[in-house]
GROMACS .gro file of N, CA and C in nm:
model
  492
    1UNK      N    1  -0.181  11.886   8.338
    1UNK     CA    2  -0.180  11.959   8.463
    1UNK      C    3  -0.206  11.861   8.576
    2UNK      N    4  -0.141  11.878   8.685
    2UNK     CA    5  -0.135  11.765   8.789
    2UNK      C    6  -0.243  11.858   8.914
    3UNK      N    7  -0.298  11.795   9.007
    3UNK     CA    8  -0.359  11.840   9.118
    3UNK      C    9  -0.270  11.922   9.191
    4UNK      N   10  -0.379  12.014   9.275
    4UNK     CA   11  -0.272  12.086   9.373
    4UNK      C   12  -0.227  12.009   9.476
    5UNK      N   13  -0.232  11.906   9.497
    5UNK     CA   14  -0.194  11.810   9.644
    5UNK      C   15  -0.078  11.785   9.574
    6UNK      N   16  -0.031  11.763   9.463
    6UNK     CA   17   0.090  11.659   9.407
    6UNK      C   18   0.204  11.728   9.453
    7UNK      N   19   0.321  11.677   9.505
    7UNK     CA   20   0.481  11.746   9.571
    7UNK      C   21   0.556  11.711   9.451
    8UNK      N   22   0.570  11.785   9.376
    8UNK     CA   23   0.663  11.755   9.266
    8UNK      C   24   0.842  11.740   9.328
    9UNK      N   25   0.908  11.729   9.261
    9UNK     CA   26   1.068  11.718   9.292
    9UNK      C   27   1.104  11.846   9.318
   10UNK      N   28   1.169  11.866   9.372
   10UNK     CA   29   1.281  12.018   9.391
   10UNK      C   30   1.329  12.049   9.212
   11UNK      N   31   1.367  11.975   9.130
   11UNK     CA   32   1.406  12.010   9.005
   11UNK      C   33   1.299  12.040   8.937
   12UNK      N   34   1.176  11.975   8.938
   12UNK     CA   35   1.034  12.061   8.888
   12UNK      C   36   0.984  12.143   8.952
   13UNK      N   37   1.015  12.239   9.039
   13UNK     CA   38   0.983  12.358   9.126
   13UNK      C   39   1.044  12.430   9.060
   14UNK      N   40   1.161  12.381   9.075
   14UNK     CA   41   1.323  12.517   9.019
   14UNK      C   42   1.325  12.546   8.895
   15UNK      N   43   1.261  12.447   8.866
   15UNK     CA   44   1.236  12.494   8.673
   15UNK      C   45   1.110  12.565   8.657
   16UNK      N   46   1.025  12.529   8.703
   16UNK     CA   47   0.908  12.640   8.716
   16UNK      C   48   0.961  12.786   8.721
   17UNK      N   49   0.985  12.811   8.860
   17UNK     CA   50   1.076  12.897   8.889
   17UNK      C   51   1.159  12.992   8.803
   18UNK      N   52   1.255  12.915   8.749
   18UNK     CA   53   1.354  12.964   8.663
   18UNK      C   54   1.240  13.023   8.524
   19UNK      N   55   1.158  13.028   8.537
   19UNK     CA   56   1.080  13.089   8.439
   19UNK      C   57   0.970  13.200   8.508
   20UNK      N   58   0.996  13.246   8.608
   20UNK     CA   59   0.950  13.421   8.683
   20UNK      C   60   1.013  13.487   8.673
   21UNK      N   61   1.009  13.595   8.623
   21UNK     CA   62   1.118  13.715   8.585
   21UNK      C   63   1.087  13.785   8.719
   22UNK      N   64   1.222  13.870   8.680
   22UNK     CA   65   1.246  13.969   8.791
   22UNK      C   66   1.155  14.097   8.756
   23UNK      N   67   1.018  14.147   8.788
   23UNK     CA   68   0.960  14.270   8.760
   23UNK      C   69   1.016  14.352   8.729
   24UNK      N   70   1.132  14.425   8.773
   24UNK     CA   71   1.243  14.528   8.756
   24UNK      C   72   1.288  14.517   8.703
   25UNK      N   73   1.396  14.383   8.631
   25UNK     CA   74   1.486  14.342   8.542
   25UNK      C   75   1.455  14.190   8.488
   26UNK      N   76   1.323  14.218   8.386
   26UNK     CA   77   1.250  14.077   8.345
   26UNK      C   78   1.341  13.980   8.258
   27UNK      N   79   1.447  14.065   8.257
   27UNK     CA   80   1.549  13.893   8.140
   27UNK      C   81   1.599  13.832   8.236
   28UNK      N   82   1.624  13.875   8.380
   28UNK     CA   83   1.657  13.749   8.451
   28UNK      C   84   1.549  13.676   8.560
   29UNK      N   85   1.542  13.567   8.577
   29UNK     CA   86   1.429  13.524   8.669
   29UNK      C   87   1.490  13.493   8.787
   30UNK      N   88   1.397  13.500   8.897
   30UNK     CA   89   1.392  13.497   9.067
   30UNK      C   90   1.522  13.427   9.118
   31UNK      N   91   1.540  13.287   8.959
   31UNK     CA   92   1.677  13.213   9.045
   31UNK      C   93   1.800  13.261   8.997
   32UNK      N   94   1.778  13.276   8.899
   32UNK     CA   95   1.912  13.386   8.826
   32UNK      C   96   1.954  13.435   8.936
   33UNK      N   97   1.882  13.526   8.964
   33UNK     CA   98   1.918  13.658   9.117
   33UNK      C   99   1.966  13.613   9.186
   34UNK      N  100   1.919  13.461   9.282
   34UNK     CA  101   1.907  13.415   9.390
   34UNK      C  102   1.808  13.498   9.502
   35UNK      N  103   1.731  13.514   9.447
   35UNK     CA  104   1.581  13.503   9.526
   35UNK      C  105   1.563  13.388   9.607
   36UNK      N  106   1.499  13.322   9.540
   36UNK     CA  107   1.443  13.200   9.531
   36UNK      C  108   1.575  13.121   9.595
   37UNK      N  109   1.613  13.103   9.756
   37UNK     CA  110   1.684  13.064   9.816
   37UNK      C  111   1.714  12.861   9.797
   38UNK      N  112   1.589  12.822   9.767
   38UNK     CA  113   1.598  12.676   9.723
   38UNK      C  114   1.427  12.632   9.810
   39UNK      N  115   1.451  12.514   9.813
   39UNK     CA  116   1.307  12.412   9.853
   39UNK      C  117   1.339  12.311   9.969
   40UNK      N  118   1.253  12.380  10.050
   40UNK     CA  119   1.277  12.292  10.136
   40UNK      C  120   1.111  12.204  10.197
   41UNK      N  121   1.101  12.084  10.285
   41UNK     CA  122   1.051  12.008  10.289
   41UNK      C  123   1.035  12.004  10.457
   42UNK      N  124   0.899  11.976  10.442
   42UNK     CA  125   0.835  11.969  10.569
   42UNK      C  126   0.838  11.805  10.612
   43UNK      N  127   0.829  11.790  10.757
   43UNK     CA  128   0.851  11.648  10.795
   43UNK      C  129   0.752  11.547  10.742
   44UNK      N  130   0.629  11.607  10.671
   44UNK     CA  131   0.529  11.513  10.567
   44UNK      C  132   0.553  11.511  10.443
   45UNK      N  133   0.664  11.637  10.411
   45UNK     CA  134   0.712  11.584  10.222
   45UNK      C  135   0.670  11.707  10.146
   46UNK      N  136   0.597  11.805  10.245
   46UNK     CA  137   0.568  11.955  10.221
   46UNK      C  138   0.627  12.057  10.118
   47UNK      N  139   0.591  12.072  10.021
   47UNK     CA  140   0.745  12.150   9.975
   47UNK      C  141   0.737  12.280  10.006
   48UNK      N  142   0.831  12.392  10.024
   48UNK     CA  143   0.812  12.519  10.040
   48UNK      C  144   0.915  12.597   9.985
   49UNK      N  145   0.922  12.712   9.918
   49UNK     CA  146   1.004  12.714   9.827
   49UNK      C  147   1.040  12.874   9.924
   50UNK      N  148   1.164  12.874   9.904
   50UNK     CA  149   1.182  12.935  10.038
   50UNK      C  150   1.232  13.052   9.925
   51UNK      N  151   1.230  13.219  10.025
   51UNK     CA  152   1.236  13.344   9.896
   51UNK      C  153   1.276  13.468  10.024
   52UNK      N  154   1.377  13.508   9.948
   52UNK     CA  155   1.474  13.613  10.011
   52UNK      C  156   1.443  13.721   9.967
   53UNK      N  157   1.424  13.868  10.011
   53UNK     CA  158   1.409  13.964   9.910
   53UNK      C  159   1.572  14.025   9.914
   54UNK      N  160   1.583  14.091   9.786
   54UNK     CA  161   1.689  14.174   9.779
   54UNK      C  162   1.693  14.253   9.880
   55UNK      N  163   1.633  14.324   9.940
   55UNK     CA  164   1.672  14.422  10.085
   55UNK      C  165   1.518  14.457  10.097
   56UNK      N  166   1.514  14.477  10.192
   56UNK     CA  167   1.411  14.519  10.310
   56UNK      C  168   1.378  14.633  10.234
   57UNK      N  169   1.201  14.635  10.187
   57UNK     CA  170   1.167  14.754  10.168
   57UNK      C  171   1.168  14.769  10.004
   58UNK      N  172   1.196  14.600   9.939
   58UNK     CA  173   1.213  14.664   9.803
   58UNK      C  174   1.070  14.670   9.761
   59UNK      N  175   1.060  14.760   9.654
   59UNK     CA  176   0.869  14.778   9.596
   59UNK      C  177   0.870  14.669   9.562
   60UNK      N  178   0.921  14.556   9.476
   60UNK     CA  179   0.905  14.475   9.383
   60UNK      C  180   0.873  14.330   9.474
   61UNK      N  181   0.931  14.335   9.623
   61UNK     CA  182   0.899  14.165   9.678
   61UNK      C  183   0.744  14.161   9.644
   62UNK      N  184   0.616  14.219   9.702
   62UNK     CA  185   0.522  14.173   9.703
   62UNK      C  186   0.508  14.144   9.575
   63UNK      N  187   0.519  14.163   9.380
   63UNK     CA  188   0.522  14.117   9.307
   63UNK      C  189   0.589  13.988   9.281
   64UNK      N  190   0.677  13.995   9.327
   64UNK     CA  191   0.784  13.882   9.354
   64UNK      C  192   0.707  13.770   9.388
   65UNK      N  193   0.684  13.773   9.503
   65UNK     CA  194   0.588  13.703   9.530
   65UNK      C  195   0.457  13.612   9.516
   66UNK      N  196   0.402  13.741   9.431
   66UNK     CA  197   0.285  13.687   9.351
   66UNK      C  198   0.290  13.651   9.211
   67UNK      N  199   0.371  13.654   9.162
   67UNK     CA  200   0.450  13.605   9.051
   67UNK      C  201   0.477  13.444   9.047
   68UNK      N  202   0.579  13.470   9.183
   68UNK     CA  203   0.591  13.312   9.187
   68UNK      C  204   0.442  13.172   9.259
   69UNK      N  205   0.399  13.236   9.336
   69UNK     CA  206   0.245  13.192   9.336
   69UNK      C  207   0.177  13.125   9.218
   70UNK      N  208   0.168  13.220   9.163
   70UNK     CA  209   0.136  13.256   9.003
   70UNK      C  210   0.158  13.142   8.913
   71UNK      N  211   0.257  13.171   8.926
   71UNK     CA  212   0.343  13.031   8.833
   71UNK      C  213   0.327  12.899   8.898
   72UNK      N  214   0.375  12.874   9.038
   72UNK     CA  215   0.345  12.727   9.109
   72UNK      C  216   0.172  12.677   9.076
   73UNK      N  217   0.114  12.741   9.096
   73UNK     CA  218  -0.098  12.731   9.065
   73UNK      C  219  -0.100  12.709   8.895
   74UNK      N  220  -0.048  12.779   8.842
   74UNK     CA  221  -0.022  12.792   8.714
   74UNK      C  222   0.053  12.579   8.679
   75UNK      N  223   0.138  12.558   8.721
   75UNK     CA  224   0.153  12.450   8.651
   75UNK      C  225   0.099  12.335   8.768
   76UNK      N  226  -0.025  12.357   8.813
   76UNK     CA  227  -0.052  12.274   8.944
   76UNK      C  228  -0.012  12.229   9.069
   77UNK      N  229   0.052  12.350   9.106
   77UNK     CA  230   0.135  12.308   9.259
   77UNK      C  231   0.084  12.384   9.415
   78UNK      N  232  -0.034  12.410   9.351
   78UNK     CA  233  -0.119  12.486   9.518
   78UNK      C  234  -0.098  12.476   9.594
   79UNK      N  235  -0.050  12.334   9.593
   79UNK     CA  236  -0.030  12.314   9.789
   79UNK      C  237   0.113  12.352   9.773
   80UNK      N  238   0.205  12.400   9.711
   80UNK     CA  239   0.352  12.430   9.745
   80UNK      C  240   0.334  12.573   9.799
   81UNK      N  241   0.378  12.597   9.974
   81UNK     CA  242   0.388  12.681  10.011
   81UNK      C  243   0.546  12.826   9.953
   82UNK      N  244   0.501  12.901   9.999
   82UNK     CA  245   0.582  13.032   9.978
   82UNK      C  246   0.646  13.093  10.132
   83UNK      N  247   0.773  13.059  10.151
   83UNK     CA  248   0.840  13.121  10.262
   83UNK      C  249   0.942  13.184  10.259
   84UNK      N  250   0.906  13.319  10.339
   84UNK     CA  251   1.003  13.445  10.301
   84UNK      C  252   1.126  13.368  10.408
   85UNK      N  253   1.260  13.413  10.380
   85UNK     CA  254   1.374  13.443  10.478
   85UNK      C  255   1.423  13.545  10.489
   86UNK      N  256   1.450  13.657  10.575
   86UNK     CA  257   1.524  13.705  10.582
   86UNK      C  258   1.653  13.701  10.653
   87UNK      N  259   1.659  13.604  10.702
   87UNK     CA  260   1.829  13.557  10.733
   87UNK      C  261   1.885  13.457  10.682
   88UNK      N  262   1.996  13.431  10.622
   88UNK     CA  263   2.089  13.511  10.628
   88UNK      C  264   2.039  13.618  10.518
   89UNK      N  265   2.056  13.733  10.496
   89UNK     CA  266   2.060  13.830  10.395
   89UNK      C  267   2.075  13.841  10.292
   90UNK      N  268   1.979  13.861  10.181
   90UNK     CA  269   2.020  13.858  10.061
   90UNK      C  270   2.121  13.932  10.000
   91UNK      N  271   2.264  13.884   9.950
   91UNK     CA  272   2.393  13.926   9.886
   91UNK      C  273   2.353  13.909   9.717
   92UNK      N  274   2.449  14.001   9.691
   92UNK     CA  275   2.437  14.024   9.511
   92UNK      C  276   2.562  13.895   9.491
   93UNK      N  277   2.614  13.853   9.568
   93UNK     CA  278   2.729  13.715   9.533
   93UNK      C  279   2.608  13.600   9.519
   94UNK      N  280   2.451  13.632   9.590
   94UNK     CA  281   2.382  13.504   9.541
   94UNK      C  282   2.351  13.486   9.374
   95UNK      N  283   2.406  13.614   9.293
   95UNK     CA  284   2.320  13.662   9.150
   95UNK      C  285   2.454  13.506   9.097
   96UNK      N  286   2.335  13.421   9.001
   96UNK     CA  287   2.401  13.284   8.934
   96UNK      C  288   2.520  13.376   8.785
   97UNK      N  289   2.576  13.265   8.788
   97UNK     CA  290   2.661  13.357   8.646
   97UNK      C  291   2.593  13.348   8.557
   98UNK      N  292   2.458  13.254   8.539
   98UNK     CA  293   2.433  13.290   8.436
   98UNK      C  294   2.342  13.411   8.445
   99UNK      N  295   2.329  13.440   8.565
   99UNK     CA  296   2.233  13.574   8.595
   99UNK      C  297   2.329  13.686   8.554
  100UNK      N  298   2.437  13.686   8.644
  100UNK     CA  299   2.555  13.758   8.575
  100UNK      C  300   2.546  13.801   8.423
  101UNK      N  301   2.580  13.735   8.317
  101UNK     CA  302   2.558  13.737   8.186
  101UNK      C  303   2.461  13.746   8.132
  102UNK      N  304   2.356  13.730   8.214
  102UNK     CA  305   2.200  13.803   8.116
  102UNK      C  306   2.225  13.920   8.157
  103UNK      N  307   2.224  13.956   8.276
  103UNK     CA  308   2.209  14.125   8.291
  103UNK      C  309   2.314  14.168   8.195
  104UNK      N  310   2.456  14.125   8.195
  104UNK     CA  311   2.556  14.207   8.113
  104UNK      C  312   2.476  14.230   7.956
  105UNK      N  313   2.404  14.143   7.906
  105UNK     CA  314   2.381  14.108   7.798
  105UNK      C  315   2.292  14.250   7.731
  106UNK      N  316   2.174  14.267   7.880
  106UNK     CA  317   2.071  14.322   7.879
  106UNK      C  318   2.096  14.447   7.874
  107UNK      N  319   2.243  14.511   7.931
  107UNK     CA  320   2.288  14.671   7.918
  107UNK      C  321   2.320  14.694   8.046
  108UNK      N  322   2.329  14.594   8.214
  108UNK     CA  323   2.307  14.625   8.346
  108UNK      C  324   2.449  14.557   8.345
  109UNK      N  325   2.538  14.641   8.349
  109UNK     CA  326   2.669  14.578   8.469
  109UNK      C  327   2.617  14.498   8.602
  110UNK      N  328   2.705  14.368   8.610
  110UNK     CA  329   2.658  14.337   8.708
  110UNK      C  330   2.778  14.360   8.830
  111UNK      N  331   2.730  14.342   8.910
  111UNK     CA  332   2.806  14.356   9.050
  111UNK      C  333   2.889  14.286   9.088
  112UNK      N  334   3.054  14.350   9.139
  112UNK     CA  335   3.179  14.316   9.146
  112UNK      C  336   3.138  14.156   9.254
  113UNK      N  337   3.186  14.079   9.269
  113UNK     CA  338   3.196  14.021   9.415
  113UNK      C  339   3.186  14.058   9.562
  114UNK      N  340   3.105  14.054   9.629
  114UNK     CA  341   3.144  14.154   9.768
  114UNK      C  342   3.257  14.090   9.835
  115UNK      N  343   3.303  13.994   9.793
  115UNK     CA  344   3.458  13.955   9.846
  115UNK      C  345   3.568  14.092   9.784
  116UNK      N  346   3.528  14.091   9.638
  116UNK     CA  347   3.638  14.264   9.644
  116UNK      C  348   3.668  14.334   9.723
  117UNK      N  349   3.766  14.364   9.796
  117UNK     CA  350   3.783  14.526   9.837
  117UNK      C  351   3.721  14.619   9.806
  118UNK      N  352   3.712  14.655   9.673
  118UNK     CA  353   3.679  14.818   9.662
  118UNK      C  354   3.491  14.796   9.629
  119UNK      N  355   3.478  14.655   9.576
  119UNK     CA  356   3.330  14.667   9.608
  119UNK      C  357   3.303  14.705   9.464
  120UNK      N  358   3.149  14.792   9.477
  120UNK     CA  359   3.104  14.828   9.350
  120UNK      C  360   3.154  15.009   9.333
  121UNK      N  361   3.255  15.090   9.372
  121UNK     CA  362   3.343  15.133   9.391
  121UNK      C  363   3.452  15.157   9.287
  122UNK      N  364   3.478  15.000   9.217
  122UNK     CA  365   3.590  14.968   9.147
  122UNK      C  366   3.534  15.016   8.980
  123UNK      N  367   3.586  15.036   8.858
  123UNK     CA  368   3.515  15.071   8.741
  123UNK      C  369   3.468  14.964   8.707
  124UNK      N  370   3.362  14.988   8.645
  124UNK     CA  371   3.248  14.844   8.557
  124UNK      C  372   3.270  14.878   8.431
  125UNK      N  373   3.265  14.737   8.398
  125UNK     CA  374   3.274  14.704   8.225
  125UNK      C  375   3.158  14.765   8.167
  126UNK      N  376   3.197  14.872   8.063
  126UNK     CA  377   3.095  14.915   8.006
  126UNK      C  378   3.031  14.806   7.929
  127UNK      N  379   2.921  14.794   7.966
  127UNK     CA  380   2.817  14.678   7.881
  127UNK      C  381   2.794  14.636   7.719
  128UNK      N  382   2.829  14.800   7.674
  128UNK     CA  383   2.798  14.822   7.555
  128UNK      C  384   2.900  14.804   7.452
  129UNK      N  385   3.079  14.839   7.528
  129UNK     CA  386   3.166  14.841   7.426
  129UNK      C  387   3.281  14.782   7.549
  130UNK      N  388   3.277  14.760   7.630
  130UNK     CA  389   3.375  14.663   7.717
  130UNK      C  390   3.452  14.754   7.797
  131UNK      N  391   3.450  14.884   7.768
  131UNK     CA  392   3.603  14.955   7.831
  131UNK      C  393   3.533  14.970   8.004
  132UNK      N  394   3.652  14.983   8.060
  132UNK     CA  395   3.678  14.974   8.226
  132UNK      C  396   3.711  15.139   8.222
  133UNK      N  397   3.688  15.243   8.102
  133UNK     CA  398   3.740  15.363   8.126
  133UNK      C  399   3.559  15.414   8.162
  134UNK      N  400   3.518  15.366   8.318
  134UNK     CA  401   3.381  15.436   8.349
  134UNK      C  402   3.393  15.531   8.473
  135UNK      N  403   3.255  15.576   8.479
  135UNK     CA  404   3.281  15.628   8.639
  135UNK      C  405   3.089  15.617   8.678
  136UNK      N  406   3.101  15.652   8.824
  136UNK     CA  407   2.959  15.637   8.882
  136UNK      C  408   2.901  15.792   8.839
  137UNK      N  409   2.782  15.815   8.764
  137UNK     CA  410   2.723  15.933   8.772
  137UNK      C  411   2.652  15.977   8.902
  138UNK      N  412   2.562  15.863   8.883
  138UNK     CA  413   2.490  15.909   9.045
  138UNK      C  414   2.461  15.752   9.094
  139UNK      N  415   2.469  15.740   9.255
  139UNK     CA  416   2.462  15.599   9.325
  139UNK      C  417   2.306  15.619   9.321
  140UNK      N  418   2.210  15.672   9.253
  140UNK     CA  419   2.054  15.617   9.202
  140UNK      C  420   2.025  15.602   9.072
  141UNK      N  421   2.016  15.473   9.059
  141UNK     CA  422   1.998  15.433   8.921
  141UNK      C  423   1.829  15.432   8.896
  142UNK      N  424   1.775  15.377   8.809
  142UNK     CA  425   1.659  15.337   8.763
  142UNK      C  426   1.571  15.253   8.801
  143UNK      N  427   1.646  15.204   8.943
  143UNK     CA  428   1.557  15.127   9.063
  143UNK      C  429   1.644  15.140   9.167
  144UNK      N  430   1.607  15.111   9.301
  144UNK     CA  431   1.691  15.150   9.390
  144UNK      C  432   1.795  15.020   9.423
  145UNK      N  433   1.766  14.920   9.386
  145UNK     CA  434   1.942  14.806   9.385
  145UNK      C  435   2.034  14.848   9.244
  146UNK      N  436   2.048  14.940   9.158
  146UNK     CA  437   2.123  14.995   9.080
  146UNK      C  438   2.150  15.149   9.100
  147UNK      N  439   2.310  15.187   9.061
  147UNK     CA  440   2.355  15.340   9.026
  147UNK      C  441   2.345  15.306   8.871
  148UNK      N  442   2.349  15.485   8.866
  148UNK     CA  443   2.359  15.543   8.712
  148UNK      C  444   2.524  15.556   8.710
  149UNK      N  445   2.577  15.504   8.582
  149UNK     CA  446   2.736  15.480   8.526
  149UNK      C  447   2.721  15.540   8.414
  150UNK      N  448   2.900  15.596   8.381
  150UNK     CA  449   2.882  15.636   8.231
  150UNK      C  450   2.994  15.607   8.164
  151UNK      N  451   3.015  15.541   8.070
  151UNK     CA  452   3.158  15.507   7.993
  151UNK      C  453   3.184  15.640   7.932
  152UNK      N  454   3.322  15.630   7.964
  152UNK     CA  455   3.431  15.737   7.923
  152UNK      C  456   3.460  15.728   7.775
  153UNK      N  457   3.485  15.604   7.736
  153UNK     CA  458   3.494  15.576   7.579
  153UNK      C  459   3.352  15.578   7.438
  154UNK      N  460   3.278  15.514   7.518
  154UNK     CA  461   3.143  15.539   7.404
  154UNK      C  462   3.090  15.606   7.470
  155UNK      N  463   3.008  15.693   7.584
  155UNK     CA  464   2.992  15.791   7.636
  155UNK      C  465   2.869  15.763   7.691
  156UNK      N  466   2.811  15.626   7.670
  156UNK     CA  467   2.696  15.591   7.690
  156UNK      C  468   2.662  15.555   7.852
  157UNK      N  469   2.531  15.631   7.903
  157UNK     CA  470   2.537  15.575   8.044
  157UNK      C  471   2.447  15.468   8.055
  158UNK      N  472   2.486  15.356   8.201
  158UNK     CA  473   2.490  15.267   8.184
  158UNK      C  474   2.391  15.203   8.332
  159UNK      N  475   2.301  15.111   8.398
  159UNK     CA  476   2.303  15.104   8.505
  159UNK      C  477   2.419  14.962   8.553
  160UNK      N  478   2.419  14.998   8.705
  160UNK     CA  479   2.516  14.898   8.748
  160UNK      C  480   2.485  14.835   8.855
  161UNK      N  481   2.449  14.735   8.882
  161UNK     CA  482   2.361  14.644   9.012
  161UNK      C  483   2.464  14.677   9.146
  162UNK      N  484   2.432  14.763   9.217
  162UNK     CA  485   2.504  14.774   9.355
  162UNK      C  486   2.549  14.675   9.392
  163UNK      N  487   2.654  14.668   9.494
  163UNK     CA  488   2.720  14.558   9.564
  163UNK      C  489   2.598  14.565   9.702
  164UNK      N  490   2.576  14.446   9.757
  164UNK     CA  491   2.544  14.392   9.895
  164UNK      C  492   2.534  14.298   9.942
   0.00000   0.00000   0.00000
């Protein structure tokens, strides 16, 4: 364990990091999502690990938060500050592919591109058996950045990470 004064690298932050789950959806962590916007550095060498919430108002930032705290103290990094952004806006195009593919993995369609047209709108791959024969049950899923989906073919419903 190193002191809290020590500024580790941006690649030993991000790996820290990459090991905080998402409270809501714990198989993927903060960078998966793109939370965790990156690290940036103060004109003395400061590090601050800069953190977006999914939208204004979600229950889960203040965990978020203290999570990642949590973890930086946890492998000796005290002095690495925690700074929220909210601009530019957190987009579901920040979710990494490999974030992408854990959620698919996990049973959560993930979210079309917001470059699509039709958005999250368009049918999602059922998670469970692949078919595109779905539809939206209800736009409130099991947290409020997901709707409830239901495949037409295995009949199973499904959640699906909103577009934003």
């Amino acid at each position: 364990m190193v002191s809290g004064a020590h500024q580790p690298d941006d690649r030993a932050l991000l790996d820290v990091l990459a090991a905080v789950p998402d409270p809501e959806i714990p198989v993927v962590s903060v960078v998966d999502l793109g939370i965790v916007r990156g690290i940036a550095r103060s004109q003395n060498g400061q590090a601050e690990v800069l953190v977006t919430p999914t939208y204004t108002g979600c229950p889960a930032t203040e965990v978020i938060t203290r999570s990642i705290r949590a973890a930086l103290d946890q492998a000796g990094y005290g002095a690495v500050a925690i700074r929220s952004l909210l601009s530019p806006p957190w987009s579901t195009d920040m979710i990494s592919a490999e974030g992408r593919a854990k959620l698919l993995a996990y049973g959560i369609a993930p979210p079309t591109p917001a470059t699509t047209p039709a958005g999250d709108h368009d049918p999602a791959p059922c998670p469970r058996c692949g078919s595109t024969d779905t539809r939206e049950v209800s736009r409130f899923g099991s947290t409020p950045c997901k709707a409830l989906w239901q495949c037409q073919s295995c009949l199973e419903p499904f959640d699906r990470f909103k577009c934003h």
